[in-house]
CSV table of C-alpha atoms in Angstrom, one decimal:
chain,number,residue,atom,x,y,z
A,28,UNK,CA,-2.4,24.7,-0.1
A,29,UNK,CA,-2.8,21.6,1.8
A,30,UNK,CA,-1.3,22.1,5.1
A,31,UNK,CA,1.2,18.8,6.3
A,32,UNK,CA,-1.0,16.7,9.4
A,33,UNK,CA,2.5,16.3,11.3
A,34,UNK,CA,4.6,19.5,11.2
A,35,UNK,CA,9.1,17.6,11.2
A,36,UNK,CA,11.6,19.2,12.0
A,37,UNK,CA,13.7,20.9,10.1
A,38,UNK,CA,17.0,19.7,8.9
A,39,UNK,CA,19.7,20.2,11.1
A,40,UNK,CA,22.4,23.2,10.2
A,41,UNK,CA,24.6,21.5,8.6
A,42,UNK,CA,22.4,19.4,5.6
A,43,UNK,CA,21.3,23.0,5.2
A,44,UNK,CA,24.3,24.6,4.1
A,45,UNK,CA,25.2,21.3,2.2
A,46,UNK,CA,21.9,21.5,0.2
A,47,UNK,CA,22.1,25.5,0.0
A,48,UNK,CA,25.9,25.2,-1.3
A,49,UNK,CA,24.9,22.6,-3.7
A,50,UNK,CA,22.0,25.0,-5.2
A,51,UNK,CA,24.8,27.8,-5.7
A,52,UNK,CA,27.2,26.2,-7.1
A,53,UNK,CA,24.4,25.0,-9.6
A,54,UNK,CA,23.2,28.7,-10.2
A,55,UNK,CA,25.1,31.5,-8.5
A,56,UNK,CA,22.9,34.2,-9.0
A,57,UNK,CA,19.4,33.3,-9.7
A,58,UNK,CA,16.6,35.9,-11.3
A,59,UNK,CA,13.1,35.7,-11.2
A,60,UNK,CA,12.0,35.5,-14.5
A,61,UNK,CA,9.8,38.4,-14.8
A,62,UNK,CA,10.7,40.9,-17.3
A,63,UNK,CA,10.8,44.8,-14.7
A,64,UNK,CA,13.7,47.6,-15.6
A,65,UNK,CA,13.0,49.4,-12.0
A,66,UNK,CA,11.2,48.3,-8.8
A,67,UNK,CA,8.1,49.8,-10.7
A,68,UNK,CA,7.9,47.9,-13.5
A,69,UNK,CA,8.7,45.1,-10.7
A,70,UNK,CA,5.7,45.9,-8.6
A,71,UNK,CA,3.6,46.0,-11.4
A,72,UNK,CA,4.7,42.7,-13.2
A,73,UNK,CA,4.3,41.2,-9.4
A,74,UNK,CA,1.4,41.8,-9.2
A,75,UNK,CA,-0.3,40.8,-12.5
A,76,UNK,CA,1.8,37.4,-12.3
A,77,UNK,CA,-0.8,36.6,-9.7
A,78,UNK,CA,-2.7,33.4,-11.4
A,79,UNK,CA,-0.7,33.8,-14.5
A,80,UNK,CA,3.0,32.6,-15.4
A,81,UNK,CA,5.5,34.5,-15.8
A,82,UNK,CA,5.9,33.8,-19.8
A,83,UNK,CA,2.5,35.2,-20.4
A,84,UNK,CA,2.9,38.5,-17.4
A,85,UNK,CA,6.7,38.8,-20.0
A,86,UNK,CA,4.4,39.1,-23.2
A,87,UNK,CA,2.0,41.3,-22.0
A,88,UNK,CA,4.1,43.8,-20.0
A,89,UNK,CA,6.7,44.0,-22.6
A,90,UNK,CA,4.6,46.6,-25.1
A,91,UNK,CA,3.1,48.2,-21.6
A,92,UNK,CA,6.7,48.9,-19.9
A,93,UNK,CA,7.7,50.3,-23.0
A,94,UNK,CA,5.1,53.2,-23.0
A,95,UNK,CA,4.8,53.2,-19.0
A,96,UNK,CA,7.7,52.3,-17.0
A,97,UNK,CA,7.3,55.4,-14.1
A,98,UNK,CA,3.8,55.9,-11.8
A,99,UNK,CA,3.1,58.9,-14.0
A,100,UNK,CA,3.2,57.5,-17.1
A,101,UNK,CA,0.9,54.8,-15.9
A,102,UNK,CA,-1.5,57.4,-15.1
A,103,UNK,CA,-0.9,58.9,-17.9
A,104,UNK,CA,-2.0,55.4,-20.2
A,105,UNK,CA,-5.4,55.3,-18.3
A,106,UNK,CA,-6.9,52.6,-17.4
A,107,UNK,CA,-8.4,51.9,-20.8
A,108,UNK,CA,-5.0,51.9,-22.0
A,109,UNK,CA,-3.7,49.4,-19.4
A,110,UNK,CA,-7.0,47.1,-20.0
A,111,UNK,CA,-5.8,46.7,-23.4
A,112,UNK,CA,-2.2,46.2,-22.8
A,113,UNK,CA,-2.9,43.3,-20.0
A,114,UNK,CA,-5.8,41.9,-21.3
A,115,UNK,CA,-4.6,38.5,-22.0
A,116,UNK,CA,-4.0,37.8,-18.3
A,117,UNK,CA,-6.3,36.3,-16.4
A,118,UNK,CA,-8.5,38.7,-14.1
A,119,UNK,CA,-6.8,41.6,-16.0
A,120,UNK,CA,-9.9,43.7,-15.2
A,121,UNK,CA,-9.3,43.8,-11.5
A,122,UNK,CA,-5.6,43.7,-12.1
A,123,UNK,CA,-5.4,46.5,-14.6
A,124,UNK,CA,-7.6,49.0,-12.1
A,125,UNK,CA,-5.0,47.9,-9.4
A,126,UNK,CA,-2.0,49.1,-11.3
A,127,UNK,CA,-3.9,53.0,-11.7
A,128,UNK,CA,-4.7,52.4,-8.3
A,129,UNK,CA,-1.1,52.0,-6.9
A,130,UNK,CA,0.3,54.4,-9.5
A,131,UNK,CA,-1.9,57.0,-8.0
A,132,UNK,CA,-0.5,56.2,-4.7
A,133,UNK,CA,2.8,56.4,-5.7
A,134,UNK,CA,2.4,59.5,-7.1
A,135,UNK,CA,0.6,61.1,-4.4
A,136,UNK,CA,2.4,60.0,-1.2
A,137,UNK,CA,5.7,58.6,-2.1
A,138,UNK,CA,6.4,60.5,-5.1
A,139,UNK,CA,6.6,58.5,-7.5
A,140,UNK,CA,9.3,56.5,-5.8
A,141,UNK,CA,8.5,52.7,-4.4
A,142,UNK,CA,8.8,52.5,-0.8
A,143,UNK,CA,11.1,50.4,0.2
A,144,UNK,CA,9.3,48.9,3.4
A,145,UNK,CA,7.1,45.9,3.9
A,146,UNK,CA,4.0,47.9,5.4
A,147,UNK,CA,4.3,50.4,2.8
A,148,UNK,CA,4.4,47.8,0.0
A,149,UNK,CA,1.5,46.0,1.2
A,150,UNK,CA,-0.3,48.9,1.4
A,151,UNK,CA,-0.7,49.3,-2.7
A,152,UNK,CA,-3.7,48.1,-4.0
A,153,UNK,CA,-3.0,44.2,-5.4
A,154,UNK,CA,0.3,43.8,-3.5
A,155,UNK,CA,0.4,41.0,-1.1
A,156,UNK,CA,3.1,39.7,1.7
A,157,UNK,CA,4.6,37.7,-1.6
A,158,UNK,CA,4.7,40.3,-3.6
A,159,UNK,CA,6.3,42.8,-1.5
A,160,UNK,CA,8.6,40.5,-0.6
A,161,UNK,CA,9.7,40.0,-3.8
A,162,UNK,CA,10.3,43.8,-3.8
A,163,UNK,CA,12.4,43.9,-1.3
A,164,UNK,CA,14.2,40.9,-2.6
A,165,UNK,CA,14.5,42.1,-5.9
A,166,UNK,CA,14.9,45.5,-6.2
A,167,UNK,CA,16.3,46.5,-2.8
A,168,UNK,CA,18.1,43.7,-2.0
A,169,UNK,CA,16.6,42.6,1.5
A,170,UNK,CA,16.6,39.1,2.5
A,171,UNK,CA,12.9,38.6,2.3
A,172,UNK,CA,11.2,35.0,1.3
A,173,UNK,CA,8.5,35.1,-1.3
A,174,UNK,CA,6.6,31.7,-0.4
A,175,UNK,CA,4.5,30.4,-3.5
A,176,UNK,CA,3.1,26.8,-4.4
A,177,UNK,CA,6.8,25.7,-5.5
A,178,UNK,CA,9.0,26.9,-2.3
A,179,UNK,CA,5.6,25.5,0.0
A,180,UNK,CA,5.8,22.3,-1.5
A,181,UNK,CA,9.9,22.1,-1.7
A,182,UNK,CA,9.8,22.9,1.8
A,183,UNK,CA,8.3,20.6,3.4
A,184,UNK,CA,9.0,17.7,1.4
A,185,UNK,CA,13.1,18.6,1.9
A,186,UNK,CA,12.6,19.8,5.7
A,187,UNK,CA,14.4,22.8,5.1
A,188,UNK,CA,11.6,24.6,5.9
A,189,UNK,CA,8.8,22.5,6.7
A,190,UNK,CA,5.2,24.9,7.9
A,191,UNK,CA,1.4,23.9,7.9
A,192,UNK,CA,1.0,27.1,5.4
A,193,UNK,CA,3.0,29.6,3.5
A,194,UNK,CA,3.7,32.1,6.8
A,195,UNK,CA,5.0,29.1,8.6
A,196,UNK,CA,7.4,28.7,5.6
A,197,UNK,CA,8.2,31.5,5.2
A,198,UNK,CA,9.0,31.7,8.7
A,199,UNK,CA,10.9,28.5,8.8
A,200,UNK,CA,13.4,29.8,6.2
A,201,UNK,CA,14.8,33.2,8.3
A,202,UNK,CA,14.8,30.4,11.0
A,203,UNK,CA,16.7,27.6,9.6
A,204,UNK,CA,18.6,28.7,6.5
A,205,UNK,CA,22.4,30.4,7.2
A,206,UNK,CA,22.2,33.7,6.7
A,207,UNK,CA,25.0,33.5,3.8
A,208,UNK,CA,22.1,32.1,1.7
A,209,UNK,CA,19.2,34.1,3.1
A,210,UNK,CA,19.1,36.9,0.0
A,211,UNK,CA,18.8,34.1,-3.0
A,212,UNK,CA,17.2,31.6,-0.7
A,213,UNK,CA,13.6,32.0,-2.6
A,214,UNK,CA,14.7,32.1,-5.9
A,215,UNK,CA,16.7,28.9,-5.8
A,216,UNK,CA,13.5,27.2,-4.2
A,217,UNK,CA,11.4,28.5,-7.0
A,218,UNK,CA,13.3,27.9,-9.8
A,219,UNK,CA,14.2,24.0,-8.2
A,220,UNK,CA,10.3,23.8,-7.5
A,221,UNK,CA,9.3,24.8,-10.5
A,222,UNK,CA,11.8,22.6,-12.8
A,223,UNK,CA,12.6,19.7,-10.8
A,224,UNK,CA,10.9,19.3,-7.5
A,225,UNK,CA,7.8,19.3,-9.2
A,226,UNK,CA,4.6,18.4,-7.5
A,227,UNK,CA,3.0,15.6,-9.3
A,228,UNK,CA,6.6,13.7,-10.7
A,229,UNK,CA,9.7,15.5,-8.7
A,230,UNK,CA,12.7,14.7,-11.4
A,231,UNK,CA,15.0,13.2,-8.6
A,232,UNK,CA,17.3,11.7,-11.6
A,233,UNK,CA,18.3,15.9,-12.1
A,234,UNK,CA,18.2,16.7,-8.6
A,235,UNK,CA,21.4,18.1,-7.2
A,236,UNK,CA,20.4,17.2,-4.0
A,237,UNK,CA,19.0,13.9,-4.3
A,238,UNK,CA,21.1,12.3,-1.3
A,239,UNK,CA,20.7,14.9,1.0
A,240,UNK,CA,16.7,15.5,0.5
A,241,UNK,CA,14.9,13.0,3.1
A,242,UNK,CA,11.8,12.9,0.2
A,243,UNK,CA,10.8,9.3,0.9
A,244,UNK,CA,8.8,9.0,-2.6
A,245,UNK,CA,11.7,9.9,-5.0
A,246,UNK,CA,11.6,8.8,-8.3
A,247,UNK,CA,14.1,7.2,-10.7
């Protein structure tokens, strides 16, 4: 990610609870849209969606989660068995011998239950900052910020939470946005990243925020 030369500040309190009311009234209880049942299936569909969307992590995982939606059962697939089920993902090799890999964990130290903490999280072979954090958000509830490409971008080109890279962000947003928004906070920058403040053409004309954002290159 290209970090910003000149790091702004961020928009004072209250433009952020205008812009933040304005994306909840549009969609009062945003989802990712990754297909999980339990924080499991979550971890595991977290992590594959690394590199891949989120339609094509759905399609795979849906015949996987069906035969192994608990640590054990994981296990008890194999890893051929996983291979197979993930193998239209991209780097499904690596990803498939990380999802044995943290099902053994699971089952081992925290039997079979997903930890509910940060370190421990991170600790799981193929689960990132992002991905635990989407854990936490997720399936436990905590007010953690997942910072992709979408909510890095949307960021800084809003000032709500402007950072040279994706800790800075993240960082930015448990620092500037209330607290009353601090739980969906992620997913509605995602989901308005992703489907109208894209990178290459942002569709300003859609944008329920258009007068408040201070994007100088909006489009018509």
């Amino acid at each position: 990610m290209a970090k910003p030369a000149r790091l702004p500040d961020p928009l004072p309190f209250a433009q952020q609870v205008a812009i933040f009311s304005r994306l909840a009234e549009a969609n009062p209880e945003p989802e990712t849209e990754l297909h999980f049942t339990n924080p499991f299936t979550l971890v595991v569909a977290v992590a594959l969606s690394a590199q891949a969307t989120d339609a094509g992590v759905n399609k795979a995982t849906r015949g996987l989660f069906a035969v192994a939606d608990t640590p054990q059962k994981m296990l008890d697939l194999g890893l051929e068995g996983v291979t197979e089920a993930v193998k239209t993902i991209g780097l499904f090799r690596q990803k498939a011998k990380n999802v044995i890999a943290l099902s053994r964990i699971l089952v081992e130290d925290y039997a079979g239950e997903v930890p509910d903490s940060r370190a421990a999280l991170m600790s799981l072979p193929g689960v990132g900052r992002k991905t635990a954090n989407v854990v936490l958000s997720v399936a436990f509830g905590q007010p953690a910020q997942a910072v992709d490409t979408h909510i890095f971008r949307l960021g800084n080109r809003t000032r709500v939470a402007p950072g040279r890279d994706v800790d800075e962000v993240e960082r930015a947003i448990e620092d500037n946005v209330p607290a009353r928004f601090q739980h969906h906070a992620h997913h509605w920058l995602i989901l308005h990243g992703r489907y109208i403040c894209q990178a290459r053409r942002p569709r300003c004309g859609l944008c329920v925020i258009r007068d408040l954002c201070p994007f100088e290159e909006k489009t018509e």
